[in-house]
Tab-separated table of C-alpha atoms and ligand atoms in Angstrom:
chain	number	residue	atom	x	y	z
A	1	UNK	CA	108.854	95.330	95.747
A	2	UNK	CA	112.465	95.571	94.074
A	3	UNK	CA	114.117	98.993	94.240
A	4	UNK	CA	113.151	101.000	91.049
A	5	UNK	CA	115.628	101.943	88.690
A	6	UNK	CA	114.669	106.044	87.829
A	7	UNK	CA	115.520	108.059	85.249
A	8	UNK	CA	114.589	111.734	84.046
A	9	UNK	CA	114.335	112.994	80.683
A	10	UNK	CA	115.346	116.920	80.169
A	11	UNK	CA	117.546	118.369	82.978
A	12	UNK	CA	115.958	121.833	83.629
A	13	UNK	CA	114.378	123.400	86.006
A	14	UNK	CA	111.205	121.450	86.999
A	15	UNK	CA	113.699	118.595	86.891
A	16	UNK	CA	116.238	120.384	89.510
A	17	UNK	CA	113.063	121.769	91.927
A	18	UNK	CA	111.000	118.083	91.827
A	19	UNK	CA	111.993	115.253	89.803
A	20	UNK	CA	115.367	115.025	90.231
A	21	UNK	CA	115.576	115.592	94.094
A	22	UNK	CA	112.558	113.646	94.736
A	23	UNK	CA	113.818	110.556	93.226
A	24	UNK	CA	116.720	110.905	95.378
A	25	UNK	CA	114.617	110.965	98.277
A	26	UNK	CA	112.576	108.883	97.755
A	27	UNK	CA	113.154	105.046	99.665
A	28	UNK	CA	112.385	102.719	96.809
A	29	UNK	CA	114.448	104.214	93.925
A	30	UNK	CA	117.860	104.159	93.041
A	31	UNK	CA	118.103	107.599	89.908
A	32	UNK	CA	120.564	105.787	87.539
A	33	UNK	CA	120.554	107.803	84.654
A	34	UNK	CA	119.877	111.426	83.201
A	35	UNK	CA	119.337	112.757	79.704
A	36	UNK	CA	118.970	116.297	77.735
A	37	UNK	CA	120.478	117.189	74.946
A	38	UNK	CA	122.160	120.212	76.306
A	39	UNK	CA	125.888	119.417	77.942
A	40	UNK	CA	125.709	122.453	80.216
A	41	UNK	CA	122.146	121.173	81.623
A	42	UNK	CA	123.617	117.765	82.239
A	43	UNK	CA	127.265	119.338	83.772
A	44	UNK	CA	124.213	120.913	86.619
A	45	UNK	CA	122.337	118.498	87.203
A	46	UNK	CA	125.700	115.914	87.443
A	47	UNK	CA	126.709	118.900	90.119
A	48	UNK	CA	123.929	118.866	92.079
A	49	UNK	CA	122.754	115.512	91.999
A	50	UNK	CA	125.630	113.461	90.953
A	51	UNK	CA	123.631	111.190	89.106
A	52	UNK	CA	125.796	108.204	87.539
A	53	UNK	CA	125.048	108.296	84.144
A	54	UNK	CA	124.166	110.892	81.486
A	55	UNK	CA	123.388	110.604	78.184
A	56	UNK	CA	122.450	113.769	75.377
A	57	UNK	CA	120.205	111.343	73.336
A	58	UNK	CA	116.981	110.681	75.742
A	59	UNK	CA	116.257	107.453	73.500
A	60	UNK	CA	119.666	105.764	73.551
A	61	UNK	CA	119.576	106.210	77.977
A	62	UNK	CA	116.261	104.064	77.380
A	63	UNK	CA	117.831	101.542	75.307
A	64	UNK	CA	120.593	101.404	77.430
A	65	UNK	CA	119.670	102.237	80.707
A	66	UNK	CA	116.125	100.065	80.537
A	67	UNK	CA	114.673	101.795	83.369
A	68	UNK	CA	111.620	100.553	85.341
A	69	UNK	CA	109.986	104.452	86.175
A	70	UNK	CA	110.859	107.349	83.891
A	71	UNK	CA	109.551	111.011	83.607
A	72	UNK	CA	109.486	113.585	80.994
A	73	UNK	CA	110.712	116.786	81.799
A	74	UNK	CA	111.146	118.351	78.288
A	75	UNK	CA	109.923	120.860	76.367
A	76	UNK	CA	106.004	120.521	75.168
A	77	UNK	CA	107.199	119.391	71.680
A	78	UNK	CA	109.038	116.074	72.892
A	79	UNK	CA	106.980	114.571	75.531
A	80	UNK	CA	104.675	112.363	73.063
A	81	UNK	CA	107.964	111.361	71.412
A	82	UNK	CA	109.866	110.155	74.424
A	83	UNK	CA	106.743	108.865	76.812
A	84	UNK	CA	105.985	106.441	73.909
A	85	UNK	CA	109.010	105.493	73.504
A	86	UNK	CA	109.435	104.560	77.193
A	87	UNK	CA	105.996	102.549	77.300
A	88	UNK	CA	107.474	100.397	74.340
A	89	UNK	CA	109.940	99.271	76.701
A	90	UNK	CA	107.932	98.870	79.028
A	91	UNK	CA	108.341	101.684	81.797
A	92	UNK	CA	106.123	103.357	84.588
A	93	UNK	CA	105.963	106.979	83.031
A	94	UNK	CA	105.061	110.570	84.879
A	95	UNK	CA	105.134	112.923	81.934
A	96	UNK	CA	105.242	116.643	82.642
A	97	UNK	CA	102.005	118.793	81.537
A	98	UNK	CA	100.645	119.608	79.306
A	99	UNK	CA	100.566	115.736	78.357
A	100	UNK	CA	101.735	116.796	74.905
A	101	UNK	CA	100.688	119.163	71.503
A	102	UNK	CA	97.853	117.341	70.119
A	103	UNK	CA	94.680	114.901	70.237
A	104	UNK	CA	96.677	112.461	67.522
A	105	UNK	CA	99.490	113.031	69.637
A	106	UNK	CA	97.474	111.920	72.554
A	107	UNK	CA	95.501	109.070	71.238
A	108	UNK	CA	99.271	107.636	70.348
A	109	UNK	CA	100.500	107.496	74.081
A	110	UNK	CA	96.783	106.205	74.746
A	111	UNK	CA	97.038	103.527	72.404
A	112	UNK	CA	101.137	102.781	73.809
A	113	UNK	CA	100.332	102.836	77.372
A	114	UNK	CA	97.049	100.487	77.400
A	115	UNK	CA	99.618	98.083	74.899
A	116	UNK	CA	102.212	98.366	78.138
A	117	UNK	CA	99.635	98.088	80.677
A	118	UNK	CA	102.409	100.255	83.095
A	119	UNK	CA	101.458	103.298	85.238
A	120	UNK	CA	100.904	106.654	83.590
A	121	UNK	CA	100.764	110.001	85.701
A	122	UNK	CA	100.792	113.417	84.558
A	123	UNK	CA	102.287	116.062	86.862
A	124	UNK	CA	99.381	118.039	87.749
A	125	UNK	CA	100.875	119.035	91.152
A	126	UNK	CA	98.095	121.620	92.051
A	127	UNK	CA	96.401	118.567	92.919
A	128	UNK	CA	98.926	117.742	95.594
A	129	UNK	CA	98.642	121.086	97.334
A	130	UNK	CA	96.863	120.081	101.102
A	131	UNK	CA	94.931	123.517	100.092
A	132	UNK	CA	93.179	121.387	97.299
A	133	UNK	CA	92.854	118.484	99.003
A	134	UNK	CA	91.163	119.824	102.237
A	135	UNK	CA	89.128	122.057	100.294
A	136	UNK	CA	87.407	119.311	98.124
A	137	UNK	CA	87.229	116.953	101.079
A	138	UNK	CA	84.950	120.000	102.753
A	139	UNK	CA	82.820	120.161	98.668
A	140	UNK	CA	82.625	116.504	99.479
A	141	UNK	CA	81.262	116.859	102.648
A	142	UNK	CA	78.676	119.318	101.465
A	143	UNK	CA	80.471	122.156	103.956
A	144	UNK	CA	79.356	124.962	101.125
A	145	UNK	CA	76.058	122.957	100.379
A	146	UNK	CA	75.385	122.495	96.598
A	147	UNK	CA	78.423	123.866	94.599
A	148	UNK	CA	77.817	126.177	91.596
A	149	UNK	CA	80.698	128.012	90.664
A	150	UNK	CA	83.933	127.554	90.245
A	151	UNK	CA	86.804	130.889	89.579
A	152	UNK	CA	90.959	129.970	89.088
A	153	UNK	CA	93.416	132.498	88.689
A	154	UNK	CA	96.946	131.432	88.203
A	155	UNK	CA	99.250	134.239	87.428
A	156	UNK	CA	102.718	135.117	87.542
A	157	UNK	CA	105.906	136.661	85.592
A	158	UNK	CA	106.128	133.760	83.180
A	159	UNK	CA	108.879	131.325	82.757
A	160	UNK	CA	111.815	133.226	81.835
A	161	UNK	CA	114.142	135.051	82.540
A	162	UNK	CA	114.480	133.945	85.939
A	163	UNK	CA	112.966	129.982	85.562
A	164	UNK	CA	113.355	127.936	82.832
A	165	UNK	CA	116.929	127.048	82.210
A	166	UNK	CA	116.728	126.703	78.439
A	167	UNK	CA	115.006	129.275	75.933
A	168	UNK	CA	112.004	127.423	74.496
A	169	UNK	CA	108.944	128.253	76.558
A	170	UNK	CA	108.503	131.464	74.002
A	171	UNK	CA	109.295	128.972	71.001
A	172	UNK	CA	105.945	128.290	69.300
A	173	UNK	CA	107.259	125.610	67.265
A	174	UNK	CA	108.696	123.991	70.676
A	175	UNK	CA	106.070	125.003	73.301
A	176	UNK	CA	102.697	125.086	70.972
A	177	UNK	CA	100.760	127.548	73.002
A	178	UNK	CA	101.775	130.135	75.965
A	179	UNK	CA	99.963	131.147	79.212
A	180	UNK	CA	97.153	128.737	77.731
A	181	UNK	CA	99.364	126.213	77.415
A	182	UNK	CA	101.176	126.301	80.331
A	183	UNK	CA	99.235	127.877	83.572
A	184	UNK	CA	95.870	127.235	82.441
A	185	UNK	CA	96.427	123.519	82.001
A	186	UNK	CA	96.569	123.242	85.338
A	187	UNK	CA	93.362	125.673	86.001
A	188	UNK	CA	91.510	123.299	83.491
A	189	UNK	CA	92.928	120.014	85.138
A	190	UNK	CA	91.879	121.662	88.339
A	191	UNK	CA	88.335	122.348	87.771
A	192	UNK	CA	87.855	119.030	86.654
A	193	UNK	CA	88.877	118.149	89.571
A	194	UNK	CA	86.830	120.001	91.564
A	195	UNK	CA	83.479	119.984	89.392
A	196	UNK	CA	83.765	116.583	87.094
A	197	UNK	CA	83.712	116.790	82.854
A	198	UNK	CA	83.633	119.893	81.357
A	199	UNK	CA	81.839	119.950	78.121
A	200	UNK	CA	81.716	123.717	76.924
A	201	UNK	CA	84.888	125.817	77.203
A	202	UNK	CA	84.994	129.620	75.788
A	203	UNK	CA	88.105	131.465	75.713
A	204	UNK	CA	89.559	134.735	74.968
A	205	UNK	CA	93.573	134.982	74.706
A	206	UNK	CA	95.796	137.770	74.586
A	207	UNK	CA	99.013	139.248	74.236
A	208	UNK	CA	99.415	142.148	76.318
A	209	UNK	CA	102.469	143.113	77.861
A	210	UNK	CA	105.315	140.675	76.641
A	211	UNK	CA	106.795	140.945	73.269
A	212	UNK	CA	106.353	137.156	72.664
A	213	UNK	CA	105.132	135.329	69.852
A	214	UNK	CA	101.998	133.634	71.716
A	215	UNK	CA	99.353	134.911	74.589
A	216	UNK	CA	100.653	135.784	77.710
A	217	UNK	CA	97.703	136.334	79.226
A	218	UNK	CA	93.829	133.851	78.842
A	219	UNK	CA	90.907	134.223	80.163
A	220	UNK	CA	88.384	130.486	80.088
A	221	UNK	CA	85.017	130.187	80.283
A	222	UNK	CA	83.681	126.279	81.635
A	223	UNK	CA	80.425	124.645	81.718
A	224	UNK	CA	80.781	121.238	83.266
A	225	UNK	CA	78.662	118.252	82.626
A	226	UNK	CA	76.548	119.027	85.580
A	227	UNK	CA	75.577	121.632	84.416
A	228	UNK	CA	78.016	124.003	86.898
A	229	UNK	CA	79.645	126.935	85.486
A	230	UNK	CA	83.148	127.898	86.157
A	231	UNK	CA	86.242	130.416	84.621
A	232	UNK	CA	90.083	131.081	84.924
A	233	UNK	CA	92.190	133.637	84.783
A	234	UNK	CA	95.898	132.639	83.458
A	235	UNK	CA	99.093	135.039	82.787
A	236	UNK	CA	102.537	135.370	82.508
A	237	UNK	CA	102.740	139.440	83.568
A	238	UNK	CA	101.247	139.492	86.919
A	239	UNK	CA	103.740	140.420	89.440
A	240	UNK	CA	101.040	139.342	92.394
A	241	UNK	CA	97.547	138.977	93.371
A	242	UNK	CA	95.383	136.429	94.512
A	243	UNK	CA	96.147	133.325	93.093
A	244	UNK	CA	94.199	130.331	93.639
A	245	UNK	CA	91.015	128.872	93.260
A	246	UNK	CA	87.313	130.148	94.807
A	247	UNK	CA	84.455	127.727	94.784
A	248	UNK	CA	80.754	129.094	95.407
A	249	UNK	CA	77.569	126.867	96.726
A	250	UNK	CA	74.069	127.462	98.043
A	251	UNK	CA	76.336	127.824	101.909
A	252	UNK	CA	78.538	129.587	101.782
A	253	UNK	CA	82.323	129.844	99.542
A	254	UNK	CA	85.587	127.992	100.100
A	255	UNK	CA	88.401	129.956	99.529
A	256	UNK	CA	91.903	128.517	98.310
A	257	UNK	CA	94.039	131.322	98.870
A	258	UNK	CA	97.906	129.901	97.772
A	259	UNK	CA	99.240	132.843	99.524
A	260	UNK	CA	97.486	132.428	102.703
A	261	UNK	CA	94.971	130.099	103.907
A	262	UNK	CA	92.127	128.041	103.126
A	263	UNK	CA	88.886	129.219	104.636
A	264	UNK	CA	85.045	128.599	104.573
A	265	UNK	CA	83.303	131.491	104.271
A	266	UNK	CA	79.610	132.103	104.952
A	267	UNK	CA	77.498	134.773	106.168
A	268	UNK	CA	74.976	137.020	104.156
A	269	UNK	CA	74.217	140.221	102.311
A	270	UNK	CA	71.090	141.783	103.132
A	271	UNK	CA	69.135	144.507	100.817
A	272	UNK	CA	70.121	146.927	103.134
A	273	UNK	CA	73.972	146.390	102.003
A	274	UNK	CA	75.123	144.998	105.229
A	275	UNK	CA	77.101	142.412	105.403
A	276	UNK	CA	77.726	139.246	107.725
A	277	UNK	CA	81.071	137.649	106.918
A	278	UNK	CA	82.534	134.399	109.194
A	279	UNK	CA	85.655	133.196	107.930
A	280	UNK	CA	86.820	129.582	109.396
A	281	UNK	CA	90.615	128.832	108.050
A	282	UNK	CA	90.292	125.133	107.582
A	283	UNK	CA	94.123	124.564	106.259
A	284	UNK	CA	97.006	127.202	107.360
A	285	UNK	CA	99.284	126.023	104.632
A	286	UNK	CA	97.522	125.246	101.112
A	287	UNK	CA	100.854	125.577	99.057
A	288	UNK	CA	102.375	122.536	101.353
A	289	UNK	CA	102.368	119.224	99.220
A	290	UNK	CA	102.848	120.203	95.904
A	291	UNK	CA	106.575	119.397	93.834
A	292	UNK	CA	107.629	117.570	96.715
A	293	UNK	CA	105.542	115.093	97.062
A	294	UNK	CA	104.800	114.260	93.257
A	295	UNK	CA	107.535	111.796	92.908
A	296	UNK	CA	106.567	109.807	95.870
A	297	UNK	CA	102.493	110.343	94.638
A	298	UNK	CA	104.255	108.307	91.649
A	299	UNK	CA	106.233	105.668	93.573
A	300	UNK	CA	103.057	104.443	95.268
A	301	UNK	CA	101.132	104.307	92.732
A	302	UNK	CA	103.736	102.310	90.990
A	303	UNK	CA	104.244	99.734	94.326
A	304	UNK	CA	100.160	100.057	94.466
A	305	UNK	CA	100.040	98.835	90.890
A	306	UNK	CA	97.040	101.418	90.751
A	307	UNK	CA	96.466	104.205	87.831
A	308	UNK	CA	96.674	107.414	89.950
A	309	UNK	CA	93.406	110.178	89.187
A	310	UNK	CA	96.152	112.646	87.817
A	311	UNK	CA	96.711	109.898	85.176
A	312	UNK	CA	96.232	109.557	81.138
A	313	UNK	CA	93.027	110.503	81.123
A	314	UNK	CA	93.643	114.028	82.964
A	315	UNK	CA	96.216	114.776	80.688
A	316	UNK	CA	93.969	113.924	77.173
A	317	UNK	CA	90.732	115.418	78.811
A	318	UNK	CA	92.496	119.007	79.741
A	319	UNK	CA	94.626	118.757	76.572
A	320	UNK	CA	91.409	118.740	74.739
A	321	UNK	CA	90.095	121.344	76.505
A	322	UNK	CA	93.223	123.718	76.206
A	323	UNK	CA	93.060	123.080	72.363
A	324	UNK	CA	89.454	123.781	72.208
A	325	UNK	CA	90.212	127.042	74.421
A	326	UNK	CA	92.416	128.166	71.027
A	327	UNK	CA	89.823	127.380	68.983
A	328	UNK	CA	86.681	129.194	70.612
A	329	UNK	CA	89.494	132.365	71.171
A	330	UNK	CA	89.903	131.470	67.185
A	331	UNK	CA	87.018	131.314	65.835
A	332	UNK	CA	85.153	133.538	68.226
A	333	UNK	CA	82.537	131.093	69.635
A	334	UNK	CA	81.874	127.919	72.189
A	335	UNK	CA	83.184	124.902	71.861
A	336	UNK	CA	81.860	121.790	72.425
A	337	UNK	CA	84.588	119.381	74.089
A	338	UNK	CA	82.730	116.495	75.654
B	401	NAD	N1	104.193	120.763	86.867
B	401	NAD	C1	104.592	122.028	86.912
B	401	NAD	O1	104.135	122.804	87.744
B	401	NAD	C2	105.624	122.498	85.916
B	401	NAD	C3	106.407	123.623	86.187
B	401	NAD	C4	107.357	124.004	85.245
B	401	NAD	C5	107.511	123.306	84.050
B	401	NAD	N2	106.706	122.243	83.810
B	401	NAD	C6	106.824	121.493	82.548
B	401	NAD	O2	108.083	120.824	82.520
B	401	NAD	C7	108.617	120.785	81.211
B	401	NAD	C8	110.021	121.415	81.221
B	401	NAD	O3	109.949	122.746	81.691
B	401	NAD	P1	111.156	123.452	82.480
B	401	NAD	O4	110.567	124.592	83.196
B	401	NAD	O5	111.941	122.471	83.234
B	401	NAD	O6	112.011	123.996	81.237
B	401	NAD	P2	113.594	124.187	81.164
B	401	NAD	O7	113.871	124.996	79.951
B	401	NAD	O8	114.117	124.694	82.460
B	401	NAD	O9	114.129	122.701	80.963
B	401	NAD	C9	113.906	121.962	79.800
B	401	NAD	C10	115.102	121.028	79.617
B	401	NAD	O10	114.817	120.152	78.534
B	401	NAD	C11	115.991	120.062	77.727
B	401	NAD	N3	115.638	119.646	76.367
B	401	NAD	C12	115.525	120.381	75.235
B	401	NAD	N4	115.195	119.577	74.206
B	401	NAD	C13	115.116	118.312	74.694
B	401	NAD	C14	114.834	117.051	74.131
B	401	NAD	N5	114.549	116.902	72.827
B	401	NAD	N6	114.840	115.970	74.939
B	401	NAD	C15	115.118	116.076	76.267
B	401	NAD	N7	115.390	117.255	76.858
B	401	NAD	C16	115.388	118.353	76.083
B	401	NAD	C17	116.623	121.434	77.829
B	401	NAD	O11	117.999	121.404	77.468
B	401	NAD	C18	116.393	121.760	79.300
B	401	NAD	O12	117.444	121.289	80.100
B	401	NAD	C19	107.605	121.515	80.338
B	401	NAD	O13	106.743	120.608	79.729
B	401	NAD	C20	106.824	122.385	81.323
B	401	NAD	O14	105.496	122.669	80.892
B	401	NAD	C21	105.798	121.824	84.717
């Protein structure tokens, strides 16, 4: 295969910690361009990276430019906007999650990429993590027996001050939704994963420490087409605590502890309250993987010429769920989503 020519859209920080280094590193791609319509951004990332060219209109670098693999690293509101505009001319596109703010905004990238026939990935990187990995390999192998249950909890400060390097994640109007939005897309995309369709989600979202104009805090409710059950916890206020994911079957429990380990865990409870508890770490490092890998999970699929699982169809099945999470917290009820 001829070297690709890559280029990233939006110049902040997810772009500095994974796209833009792992283009650089990665064998088959040259990075040619850059674009974001914020000077100072660009002045960075031209500091760090020394990419060639840089443009502030994301549109104009694809006329010009006419990459072959491009990703989206802007806020919520633009990624529909500029993926679209990249599979019109053609290009292999990893767009950022969520895949963008709404079904008709969905159905539109649906209806551009199957017209460009390119590769489409979405950047859920929890899916990379070798804790994920190993621990559905053991589900697969039946290591808990029959699964039931699936709990997620990812929380942390939130975004800013401290990550994102431009003021939008609290925007509404830019972002859409908040710790919904933004952590528990990844919880939804991961217990799909995990447990297959989910076709009930029931949600409860809250504001409760940040003075921000959306929730910083969700809790989700799942039932998946088999008939499993599953929840998440998401935030933007928790300084620690466990984060990661917990799976439950007829065996035992595999536990996908980010700060520590994976481990199968079996033993019993008897009525007498005691309690036999063996604890097997099957994967010392669940957090490796991950940002640093996504670019190159990209690249092959690209030189495979094969749609990768975290593709369209992750992003438009989670985005409906996430909007269907607002709408049970809404209206107070269950809501059917497949
Ligand atoms: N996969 C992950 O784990 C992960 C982690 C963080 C962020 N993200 C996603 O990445 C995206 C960017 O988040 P971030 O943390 O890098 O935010 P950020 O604020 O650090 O960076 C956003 C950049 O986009 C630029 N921008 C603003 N308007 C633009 C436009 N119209 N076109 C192009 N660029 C524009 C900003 O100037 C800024 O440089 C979001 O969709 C976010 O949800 C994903």
């Amino acid at each position: 295969m001829k070297r690709l020519k890559a280029a990233v859209i939006g110049c902040g920080a997810i772009a500095h910690n994974c796209h833009l280094p792992g283009f650089q590193k990665n064998k088959w791609c040259d990075l040619i361009a850059v674009a974001d319509p914020s000077t100072e951004n660009l002045k960075k990332a031209h500091e760090k990276f020394k990419i060639e060219k840089a443009y502030t209109d994301p549109l104009e670098m694809l006329e010009t430019e006419r990459p072959d693999a491009v990703t989206v690293c802007s806020p919520n509101k633009y990624h529909a906007e500029q993926a679209i505009a990249a599979l019109n001319l053609g290009c292999h596109v990893l767009c950022e999650k969520p895949l963008c703010v709404s079904m008709k905004e969905a159905n539109a990238i649906k209806k551009a990429a199957d017209k460009a026939g390119t590769i489409f990935m979405v950047a859920f990187s929890n899916r990379l993590y070798k804790g994920n990995i190993v621990a559905k390999k053991a589900l697969d192998a039946g290591k808990i027996g029959e699964p039931f249950m699936i709990r997620i909890r990812f929380a942390h400060e939130g975004p800013s001050p401290g990550w994102a390097m431009s003021d939008w994640f609290y925007n509404p109007e830019k972002a859409h939704g908040g710790a919904l939005f933004d952590m528990g897309i990844h919880a939804i995309d991961l217990a799909a994963y995990y447990f297959g369709k989910i076709t009930h989600i029931n949600a409860m979202v809250g504001t409760l420490a940040k003075k921000i104009a959306m929730e910083d805090n969700a809790i989700l409710q799942f039932r998946f087409a088999s008939g499993k059950l599953g929840y998440a916890e998401v935030g933007w206020t928790s300084k620690q605590g466990f984060a990661g994911v917990e799976i439950n079957g007829s065996d035992g429990a595999l536990v996908v502890d980010y700060s520590d380990s994976v481990q199968l865990v079996t033993g019993s409870t008897n009525p007498s309250g005691k309690r036999v508890i063996r604890k097997k770490v099957i994967e010392k490092n669940p957090t490796a993987g991950g940002w640093p890998i996504e670019i190159d999970h990209f690249v092959d699929a690209i030189r495979k010429n094969k749609q990768p699982e975290m593709g369209l169809q992750a992003g438009i099945d989670s985005l409906r769920v996430a909007l269907g999470a607002y709408d049970s917290d809404k209206k107070g009820k269950t809501i059917v989503v497949g």
